[in-house]
């Protein structure tokens, strides 16, 4: 079943459907994220972006369709199983362990990668290799100085940065970023955009984002989601010129 | 980092005080003090176990007395049949055999109860643990062979090689040693790789699951561990009192355990030891004065819960990392 993980697409979504009563939240969505591609999903509020993300990470089961991670069909695999297979994600509303330190949050990510350990004797904070990896990523996102600070004491922007470090530390095959810039100031989101630009090509990333400047600057391809349907997929330039997209947004943004 | 050392120093202080208590009793001639201190230490083992699941695993068990009761009853039942000569090889009174047997029985019960209760969370979890405890309670009441309502007397304590735990002083220090070992184990447990995942599940299950954690196995293993610790306390109680009764498994006992944990400081492990001492000590003091000691104890618990949300000593123990 499994195709060669070095050649096939990193993530394939085929004819995904999910309805809530009469609402078609996901309406025959097909998407492909090529290896090393940064693929953005944009769409107006209520377009079904969050519903799509929760189906990809396994928290919500689609009515029909398929999701393949590195060629493996994971449609029936629960969320923790997908995470172990290499799906990493950040949350729109940050989900961090507030009582843990910043460093412990990243160490948890490394511990949990294999499903967690039943080792009750060793202290994970003393794992040199994990510490080094964690500190590397905290340094990358600009949180190295806050390693020993309690996560709940971080600012909104810093929590978002920590979310990214937690997701990246485990070297995910596919990275889902759910509005990583939401609620960030201009300076912070600029910093994050530079960080994402630096990751481009090394990771396969699905980016859901409202910040259009960032999306147009970063994305290799953009899919436009409207009322649960993908109305268009193309490069930034193609999306700008597409009449259907313009109609959907009705001048919501200036191109 | 004096902050990091404070809980350790506080814990050492608590054990120093407990270790010196017999000397104080000997000097002051307070004869019933030894019994009081022994009860405190035995309850402390149970409430440290309870804090492990409530404070670190967010599993609020309202039926932990069932493990206390079962631990005690296994000791009493083995002693009963050994006394009647009904067991193969003449039965046994050896602690090395009876105590592990009792703790294993609690583990088995904990596995079943935990597995069923962990299919739910929150109020339902509380209710299922309470329901199981009530089943154990009424089972103990109805089994006439083992004393039913009246409970069972135990002729003598279990035996250990080299030491005579029939002597109150030696038995006290044995209990204290077991409390120290149990606390040390629990401390290691919550700071381990396993503990990191367990505590992550308490703070954000969604985060942990999306990192690759299947919650049930971690929670169940912790629940069973806690059941075994509480079972050990039951074993020691049966040996201390040389008497077991269904009251050991009553829901009021579960409530007392929970009150001790909250009184001392949830999620601190050492705090509940202080909680047990405060609760048992106050009960002793107040009941000298009136048999309706709960009239005073109740408001005290309310005041602590309202104004010291981290319990009596939670803030000393790095309680800012707890709830």
mmCIF file of N, CA, C and O in Angstrom, chain A residues 78-138:
data_model
loop_
_atom_site.group_PDB
_atom_site.id
_atom_site.type_symbol
_atom_site.label_atom_id
_atom_site.label_comp_id
_atom_site.label_asym_id
_atom_site.label_seq_id
_atom_site.Cartn_x
_atom_site.Cartn_y
_atom_site.Cartn_z
ATOM 1 N N UNK A 78 -6.971 7.014 14.383
ATOM 2 C CA UNK A 78 -7.296 8.086 15.339
ATOM 3 C C UNK A 78 -6.188 9.140 15.413
ATOM 4 O O UNK A 78 -5.072 8.908 14.937
ATOM 5 N N UNK A 79 -6.497 10.259 16.036
ATOM 6 C CA UNK A 79 -5.591 11.414 16.050
ATOM 7 C C UNK A 79 -4.207 11.050 16.598
ATOM 8 O O UNK A 79 -3.188 11.451 16.026
ATOM 9 N N UNK A 80 -4.174 10.254 17.702
ATOM 10 C CA UNK A 80 -2.847 9.973 18.270
ATOM 11 C C UNK A 80 -2.013 9.111 17.323
ATOM 12 O O UNK A 80 -0.796 9.237 17.270
ATOM 13 N N UNK A 81 -2.700 8.252 16.554
ATOM 14 C CA UNK A 81 -1.992 7.418 15.592
ATOM 15 C C UNK A 81 -1.405 8.243 14.458
ATOM 16 O O UNK A 81 -0.288 7.999 13.993
ATOM 17 N N UNK A 82 -2.167 9.230 13.999
ATOM 18 C CA UNK A 82 -1.655 10.097 12.927
ATOM 19 C C UNK A 82 -0.461 10.900 13.412
ATOM 20 O O UNK A 82 0.493 11.129 12.673
ATOM 21 N N UNK A 83 -0.542 11.344 14.675
ATOM 22 C CA UNK A 83 0.580 12.097 15.227
ATOM 23 C C UNK A 83 1.834 11.236 15.241
ATOM 24 O O UNK A 83 2.923 11.684 14.904
ATOM 25 N N UNK A 84 1.657 9.939 15.593
ATOM 26 C CA UNK A 84 2.822 9.049 15.627
ATOM 27 C C UNK A 84 3.357 8.791 14.231
ATOM 28 O O UNK A 84 4.544 8.535 14.048
ATOM 29 N N UNK A 85 2.456 8.835 13.224
ATOM 30 C CA UNK A 85 2.904 8.615 11.849
ATOM 31 C C UNK A 85 3.613 9.842 11.286
ATOM 32 O O UNK A 85 4.121 9.803 10.170
ATOM 33 N N UNK A 86 3.609 10.932 12.019
ATOM 34 C CA UNK A 86 4.409 12.062 11.570
ATOM 35 C C UNK A 86 3.626 13.310 11.214
ATOM 36 O O UNK A 86 4.132 14.198 10.541
ATOM 37 N N UNK A 87 2.374 13.347 11.661
ATOM 38 C CA UNK A 87 1.587 14.551 11.420
ATOM 39 C C UNK A 87 1.769 15.498 12.611
ATOM 40 O O UNK A 87 1.496 15.135 13.740
ATOM 41 N N UNK A 88 2.251 16.682 12.319
ATOM 42 C CA UNK A 88 2.438 17.659 13.391
ATOM 43 C C UNK A 88 1.478 18.811 13.180
ATOM 44 O O UNK A 88 1.101 19.104 12.056
ATOM 45 N N UNK A 89 1.058 19.443 14.267
ATOM 46 C CA UNK A 89 0.123 20.544 14.077
ATOM 47 C C UNK A 89 0.300 21.624 15.140
ATOM 48 O O UNK A 89 0.789 21.376 16.229
ATOM 49 N N UNK A 90 -0.115 22.822 14.764
ATOM 50 C CA UNK A 90 -0.279 23.871 15.768
ATOM 51 C C UNK A 90 -1.754 24.218 15.801
ATOM 52 O O UNK A 90 -2.468 24.016 14.823
ATOM 53 N N UNK A 91 -2.199 24.731 16.956
ATOM 54 C CA UNK A 91 -3.624 24.992 17.128
ATOM 55 C C UNK A 91 -3.951 26.471 16.930
ATOM 56 O O UNK A 91 -3.149 27.337 17.250
ATOM 57 N N UNK A 92 -5.146 26.702 16.432
ATOM 58 C CA UNK A 92 -5.603 28.079 16.256
ATOM 59 C C UNK A 92 -5.680 28.766 17.628
ATOM 60 O O UNK A 92 -5.200 29.872 17.813
ATOM 61 N N UNK A 93 -6.325 28.067 18.583
ATOM 62 C CA UNK A 93 -6.305 28.535 19.972
ATOM 63 C C UNK A 93 -5.248 27.682 20.661
ATOM 64 O O UNK A 93 -5.393 26.465 20.744
ATOM 65 N N UNK A 94 -4.182 28.316 21.118
ATOM 66 C CA UNK A 94 -3.021 27.545 21.561
ATOM 67 C C UNK A 94 -3.409 26.499 22.599
ATOM 68 O O UNK A 94 -4.191 26.759 23.506
ATOM 69 N N UNK A 95 -2.855 25.314 22.427
ATOM 70 C CA UNK A 95 -3.068 24.200 23.353
ATOM 71 C C UNK A 95 -1.717 23.847 23.931
ATOM 72 O O UNK A 95 -1.009 23.016 23.402
ATOM 73 N N UNK A 96 -1.363 24.512 25.014
ATOM 74 C CA UNK A 96 -0.079 24.225 25.638
ATOM 75 C C UNK A 96 -0.321 23.738 27.059
ATOM 76 O O UNK A 96 -1.414 23.880 27.586
ATOM 77 N N UNK A 97 0.704 23.144 27.647
ATOM 78 C CA UNK A 97 0.590 22.731 29.038
ATOM 79 C C UNK A 97 1.069 23.890 29.901
ATOM 80 O O UNK A 97 2.269 24.108 30.058
ATOM 81 N N UNK A 98 0.123 24.644 30.425
ATOM 82 C CA UNK A 98 0.426 25.897 31.106
ATOM 83 C C UNK A 98 1.281 25.757 32.354
ATOM 84 O O UNK A 98 2.043 26.659 32.690
ATOM 85 N N UNK A 99 1.156 24.615 33.059
ATOM 86 C CA UNK A 99 1.945 24.425 34.275
ATOM 87 C C UNK A 99 3.375 24.010 33.971
ATOM 88 O O UNK A 99 4.251 24.107 34.817
ATOM 89 N N UNK A 100 3.597 23.503 32.761
ATOM 90 C CA UNK A 100 4.951 23.100 32.380
ATOM 91 C C UNK A 100 5.770 24.322 32.001
ATOM 92 O O UNK A 100 5.235 25.352 31.588
ATOM 93 N N UNK A 101 7.076 24.181 32.065
ATOM 94 C CA UNK A 101 7.938 25.222 31.540
ATOM 95 C C UNK A 101 7.911 25.140 30.015
ATOM 96 O O UNK A 101 7.432 24.167 29.429
ATOM 97 N N UNK A 102 8.446 26.193 29.400
ATOM 98 C CA UNK A 102 8.538 26.228 27.947
ATOM 99 C C UNK A 102 9.306 25.005 27.440
ATOM 100 O O UNK A 102 8.871 24.309 26.517
ATOM 101 N N UNK A 103 10.441 24.729 28.105
ATOM 102 C CA UNK A 103 11.260 23.588 27.686
ATOM 103 C C UNK A 103 10.493 22.269 27.833
ATOM 104 O O UNK A 103 10.535 21.411 26.946
ATOM 105 N N UNK A 104 9.762 22.122 28.948
ATOM 106 C CA UNK A 104 9.024 20.877 29.174
ATOM 107 C C UNK A 104 7.967 20.647 28.090
ATOM 108 O O UNK A 104 7.710 19.507 27.691
ATOM 109 N N UNK A 105 7.376 21.723 27.603
ATOM 110 C CA UNK A 105 6.397 21.581 26.527
ATOM 111 C C UNK A 105 7.021 20.962 25.280
ATOM 112 O O UNK A 105 6.406 20.134 24.619
ATOM 113 N N UNK A 106 8.254 21.379 24.981
ATOM 114 C CA UNK A 106 8.917 20.833 23.792
ATOM 115 C C UNK A 106 9.399 19.406 24.071
ATOM 116 O O UNK A 106 9.294 18.527 23.212
ATOM 117 N N UNK A 107 9.889 19.169 25.294
ATOM 118 C CA UNK A 107 10.318 17.816 25.644
ATOM 119 C C UNK A 107 9.150 16.837 25.551
ATOM 120 O O UNK A 107 9.313 15.700 25.111
ATOM 121 N N UNK A 108 7.964 17.295 25.955
ATOM 122 C CA UNK A 108 6.768 16.456 25.856
ATOM 123 C C UNK A 108 6.534 16.035 24.412
ATOM 124 O O UNK A 108 6.222 14.877 24.125
ATOM 125 N N UNK A 109 6.710 16.984 23.508
ATOM 126 C CA UNK A 109 6.515 16.683 22.092
ATOM 127 C C UNK A 109 7.445 15.557 21.654
ATOM 128 O O UNK A 109 7.053 14.641 20.928
ATOM 129 N N UNK A 110 8.701 15.605 22.129
ATOM 130 C CA UNK A 110 9.685 14.585 21.750
ATOM 131 C C UNK A 110 9.351 13.246 22.409
ATOM 132 O O UNK A 110 9.490 12.183 21.797
ATOM 133 N N UNK A 111 8.893 13.297 23.679
ATOM 134 C CA UNK A 111 8.527 12.066 24.382
ATOM 135 C C UNK A 111 7.329 11.389 23.721
ATOM 136 O O UNK A 111 7.253 10.175 23.638
ATOM 137 N N UNK A 112 6.371 12.217 23.298
ATOM 138 C CA UNK A 112 5.096 11.688 22.820
ATOM 139 C C UNK A 112 5.195 11.153 21.399
ATOM 140 O O UNK A 112 4.309 10.448 20.935
ATOM 141 N N UNK A 113 6.275 11.459 20.728
ATOM 142 C CA UNK A 113 6.404 11.096 19.314
ATOM 143 C C UNK A 113 6.208 9.594 19.095
ATOM 144 O O UNK A 113 5.566 9.168 18.154
ATOM 145 N N UNK A 114 6.764 8.799 20.010
ATOM 146 C CA UNK A 114 6.617 7.355 19.877
ATOM 147 C C UNK A 114 5.441 6.820 20.675
ATOM 148 O O UNK A 114 5.331 5.630 20.915
ATOM 149 N N UNK A 115 4.559 7.712 21.149
ATOM 150 C CA UNK A 115 3.399 7.276 21.915
ATOM 151 C C UNK A 115 3.595 7.420 23.414
ATOM 152 O O UNK A 115 2.751 7.039 24.200
ATOM 153 N N UNK A 116 4.738 7.964 23.834
ATOM 154 C CA UNK A 116 4.980 8.136 25.268
ATOM 155 C C UNK A 116 5.605 6.888 25.855
ATOM 156 O O UNK A 116 5.510 5.809 25.280
ATOM 157 N N UNK A 117 6.240 7.049 27.027
ATOM 158 C CA UNK A 117 6.955 5.941 27.629
ATOM 159 C C UNK A 117 6.335 5.571 28.966
ATOM 160 O O UNK A 117 5.797 6.418 29.665
ATOM 161 N N UNK A 118 6.453 4.272 29.324
ATOM 162 C CA UNK A 118 6.008 3.832 30.647
ATOM 163 C C UNK A 118 7.175 3.806 31.620
ATOM 164 O O UNK A 118 7.061 3.240 32.707
ATOM 165 N N UNK A 119 8.266 4.434 31.245
ATOM 166 C CA UNK A 119 9.440 4.516 32.098
ATOM 167 C C UNK A 119 9.149 5.459 33.260
ATOM 168 O O UNK A 119 8.961 6.653 33.058
ATOM 169 N N UNK A 120 9.082 4.906 34.485
ATOM 170 C CA UNK A 120 8.774 5.769 35.634
ATOM 171 C C UNK A 120 10.033 6.099 36.417
ATOM 172 O O UNK A 120 9.968 6.681 37.491
ATOM 173 N N UNK A 121 11.177 5.720 35.901
ATOM 174 C CA UNK A 121 12.412 5.915 36.660
ATOM 175 C C UNK A 121 13.228 7.105 36.178
ATOM 176 O O UNK A 121 13.860 7.781 36.960
ATOM 177 N N UNK A 122 13.210 7.358 34.880
ATOM 178 C CA UNK A 122 14.082 8.424 34.377
ATOM 179 C C UNK A 122 13.358 9.740 34.183
ATOM 180 O O UNK A 122 12.186 9.779 33.794
ATOM 181 N N UNK A 123 14.076 10.809 34.444
ATOM 182 C CA UNK A 123 13.546 12.157 34.319
ATOM 183 C C UNK A 123 13.805 12.647 32.889
ATOM 184 O O UNK A 123 14.960 12.740 32.478
ATOM 185 N N UNK A 124 12.746 12.949 32.151
ATOM 186 C CA UNK A 124 12.944 13.358 30.746
ATOM 187 C C UNK A 124 13.707 14.677 30.632
ATOM 188 O O UNK A 124 14.287 14.965 29.589
ATOM 189 N N UNK A 125 13.703 15.461 31.721
ATOM 190 C CA UNK A 125 14.422 16.742 31.682
ATOM 191 C C UNK A 125 15.919 16.527 31.657
ATOM 192 O O UNK A 125 16.678 17.441 31.379
ATOM 193 N N UNK A 126 16.350 15.304 31.968
ATOM 194 C CA UNK A 126 17.794 15.026 31.973
ATOM 195 C C UNK A 126 18.233 14.336 30.696
ATOM 196 O O UNK A 126 19.381 13.925 30.576
ATOM 197 N N UNK A 127 17.322 14.163 29.756
ATOM 198 C CA UNK A 127 17.681 13.525 28.486
ATOM 199 C C UNK A 127 18.439 14.540 27.630
ATOM 200 O O UNK A 127 17.861 15.455 27.049
ATOM 201 N N UNK A 128 19.753 14.357 27.566
ATOM 202 C CA UNK A 128 20.629 15.331 26.919
ATOM 203 C C UNK A 128 20.256 15.549 25.454
ATOM 204 O O UNK A 128 20.139 16.689 24.980
ATOM 205 N N UNK A 129 20.036 14.428 24.738
ATOM 206 C CA UNK A 129 19.763 14.526 23.299
ATOM 207 C C UNK A 129 18.473 15.313 23.060
ATOM 208 O O UNK A 129 18.423 16.212 22.221
ATOM 209 N N UNK A 130 17.432 14.973 23.841
ATOM 210 C CA UNK A 130 16.156 15.682 23.678
ATOM 211 C C UNK A 130 16.285 17.160 24.043
ATOM 212 O O UNK A 130 15.716 18.022 23.396
ATOM 213 N N UNK A 131 17.035 17.407 25.109
ATOM 214 C CA UNK A 131 17.238 18.810 25.520
ATOM 215 C C UNK A 131 17.870 19.618 24.408
ATOM 216 O O UNK A 131 17.466 20.754 24.131
ATOM 217 N N UNK A 132 18.886 19.025 23.773
ATOM 218 C CA UNK A 132 19.586 19.742 22.706
ATOM 219 C C UNK A 132 18.643 20.057 21.552
ATOM 220 O O UNK A 132 18.631 21.170 21.031
ATOM 221 N N UNK A 133 17.850 19.044 21.161
ATOM 222 C CA UNK A 133 16.894 19.270 20.074
ATOM 223 C C UNK A 133 15.898 20.364 20.473
ATOM 224 O O UNK A 133 15.614 21.289 19.710
ATOM 225 N N UNK A 134 15.382 20.252 21.700
ATOM 226 C CA UNK A 134 14.377 21.216 22.178
ATOM 227 C C UNK A 134 14.962 22.630 22.196
ATOM 228 O O UNK A 134 14.321 23.579 21.734
ATOM 229 N N UNK A 135 16.172 22.749 22.724
ATOM 230 C CA UNK A 135 16.780 24.077 22.805
ATOM 231 C C UNK A 135 17.064 24.639 21.410
ATOM 232 O O UNK A 135 16.939 25.838 21.181
ATOM 233 N N UNK A 136 17.424 23.759 20.490
ATOM 234 C CA UNK A 136 17.651 24.208 19.113
ATOM 235 C C UNK A 136 16.395 24.863 18.544
ATOM 236 O O UNK A 136 16.443 25.941 17.965
ATOM 237 N N UNK A 137 15.249 24.205 18.780
ATOM 238 C CA UNK A 137 14.019 24.749 18.203
ATOM 239 C C UNK A 137 13.505 25.954 18.967
ATOM 240 O O UNK A 137 12.933 26.863 18.385
ATOM 241 N N UNK A 138 13.743 25.975 20.275
ATOM 242 C CA UNK A 138 13.375 27.169 21.037
ATOM 243 C C UNK A 138 14.211 28.356 20.566
ATOM 244 O O UNK A 138 13.722 29.483 20.445
#
